[in-house]
Amino acid sequence: MDAYFDNLETRDHSAREAALFAQLSVQVRHARETAPYYHRILRDVDAEALVDRAALATLPVTRKSDLIACQRAELPFGGLVAVPPGRLRRIFQSPGPIYDAEGHGPDAWRTARAFHAAGFRPEDIIHNTFSYHLTPAGVMVESGAEALGCAVIPAGTGNSDLQVRVIEDVRPRCYAGTPSFLRILISKARELGADISSLKTASVAAEALPPRLRAELNEAGIAVTQWYATADLGLIAYESSAMEGMIVDEGVIVEIVRPGTGDALAEGEVGEVVVTTFSRDYPLIRFATGDLSAVLAGQSPCGRTNMRLKGWLGRADQTAKVKGMFVHPSQVAEVTRRHPGIVKARLVVSRQDEKDVMTLYCAGDGIDVAAVARTLQMVCTVSGRVELSAPDSLPNDGKVIDDIRTLD
Amino acid sequence: MDAYFDNLETRDHSAREAALFAQLSVQVRHARETAPYYHRILRDVDAEALVDRAALATLPVTRKSDLIACQRAELPFGGLVAVPPGRLRRIFQSPGPIYDAEGHGPDAWRTARAFHAAGFRPEDIIHNTFSYHLTPAGVMVESGAEALGCAVIPAGTGNSDLQVRVIEDVRPRCYAGTPSFLRILISKARELGADISSLKTASVAAEALPPRLRAELNEAGIAVTQWYATADLGLIAYESSAMEGMIVDEGVIVEIVRPGTGDALAEGEVGEVVVTTFSRDYPLIRFATGDLSAVLAGQSPCGRTNMRLKGWLGRADQTAKVKGMFVHPSQVAEVTRRHPGIVKARLVVSRQDEKDVMTLYCAGDGIDVAAVARTLQMVCTVSGRVELSAPDSLPNDGKVIDDIRTLD
């Protein structure tokens, strides 16, 4: 019977809470003994008293937005990692820059559970279109694929011609990547008359999945479920075939807190996703992701009993995820710093043809639009348009990044 | 004592030959029992008689240039792979297309030995600039790094600004990639005033290393050794600090044959590199790589006793390796097929500022140079210039690809 990845998914609430909180005190002791940052912030905590969510809520929150400064002060990991960098398996650079640590051990990113729920099974071939370069996205798929016993085609980004060819020739059944790139592959295959009908199931992440896009992919014969992860810690939650919210991974404790605070919110209230992991190499305790979500009441009809999230409901800060990459207000500032002619700038993130588009509106003197576009691409690692604006046409609302995408 | 990766490197000649040929009969039986292609070509071979090089030389050669047609007839692997595709670990697409199979097991590409000889040691951090997308180059580095106990920064290609930043912040001691990209990183670091002096040792591959470039990298404080591998089978040979030829890997049998035949050549004669591997998942028996080399007489002063090659001396066919990627005459033909205005074309591969440059000279009518350049990039996955020529200015020598690079 392979409806579930393991029997952790169907245990009852109290058994799960007891098991997770039994690990928590061990993890807190481990973190403060091995990682200088946790030694500082958790020194006086009574680890044995961390027996439930109320006790967890007394611990300090570590915000993703603070990681940049924290790491800068103590390169490369701000004292949050428990081993010397050379003992890690891989080190990544996310925009910011924020350095991400991957430890050793099977399925370090815990993605196998999400892929199992998506219908991936042993000996399936997964066509993986996430990037492997600097970002951990590509390797997150490898992590779960290896644990499940699937083969991977590490296709990466771009080269849709070659990708359609490899799908036609090798006939993978599974797709991992963004939903918008899957749409690009389907349309490229139509253009080239290539048969990619081997693809039956897709596990998508890193951007919003509007219902219209999901319906379009389904019409192409591909079942689509989502997973939600961050480059810091791996899988947080995943959809099952029930398609009712995202079920929290069995390997983390998730809280929803009032943005900017560590205060837990009531079921249904929109707040910031805070995650505690049990990684030995890179322990994250009450890590505030900057993502907004809410707890969905009740239990999934698929039989999985863990807490469910409503999915990704935006960012608690002005950081935007564009084409799967985070763009921070500090990066927009860096672009304007390099072009002294720019007096005021506003990055608008929108969606066109199911694809993310970003446009930097600039006001000032003697601005070389092409040069600014090159800098924008270099600093953000995502390409964008640059347009000139009159200074008073840019709203005075404190926003550096204006995300006008809707999730319909 | 860690001068050698293991004691296989210093065993005497007869012990090595005995050990390799003891494995050969096992491998031939395994291959013909599990892979339909080998069942066809090795059915009548007396496996027990394969006790030495003379016996090996009686087996048929499988040419890399034949793999395209062979795989096309029986997708994806032409019957050469011993397991169903879903039981592999990864599947790659090399130009051609040729599909490459990666099996399971530690250090499937056998690169740890080369990295050890380059001076990489446990807990070192390796900055890896090979691509992970579609090609196995990136993962070949992961393979050896994991076996050695090193951490990897999977930097991939491009983004030299971000790469310089991650080197400055994370301070890796080791570099893996092409020598020309290392040169780009050094010059980018100078431009940005970034400190990348943590880099002390580089293990380079996938393109020629002219002595002048090696000297320039040495002047930047970086020791450089080369390794030689193919996407089909992994490591073939590697340099040691003795810098006298490339020492053959302990996990393969290498022969040098007269190009186009299976006849072994005498020591010192230039011929095609033919390799036999012991991979269980993707057995390659007398695989002709298309690369030219020669056996270097004598033994390395570093104490390693295996046969040495003179390094890469060109291609036995017109295939050229440009910026680390193979470009085949069939790809040039595909570009011209897509632009019917082109009557005659010749791809010239040259070197400028230590970088590979390719230029497609086209003769014909109504040729849109920009459109041809886009097709060239798409088909070859390497960018090139396109220039118009008068039909009679292109030599009539049967060459589709003219490689005018010199190795000085």
CSV table of C-alpha atoms in Angstrom, one decimal, chain A residues 127-130 141 175-182 203-206 227:
chain,number,residue,atom,x,y,z
A,127,HIS,CA,12.8,15.8,-15.6
A,128,ASN,CA,14.2,18.4,-13.3
A,129,THR,CA,14.1,22.0,-14.6
A,130,PHE,CA,15.3,23.8,-11.5
A,141,VAL,CA,14.9,17.6,-6.3
A,175,TYR,CA,8.3,16.8,-14.0
A,176,ALA,CA,9.9,19.0,-11.3
A,177,GLY,CA,10.2,22.7,-11.8
A,178,THR,CA,8.1,25.9,-12.0
A,179,PRO,CA,4.7,25.6,-13.5
A,180,SER,CA,5.4,28.4,-16.0
A,181,PHE,CA,8.4,26.6,-17.4
A,182,LEU,CA,6.3,23.5,-17.8
A,203,SER,CA,5.5,18.6,-8.7
A,204,VAL,CA,5.9,22.3,-9.0
A,205,ALA,CA,7.3,25.0,-6.7
A,206,ALA,CA,9.0,28.4,-6.5
A,227,TRP,CA,5.4,21.9,-2.8
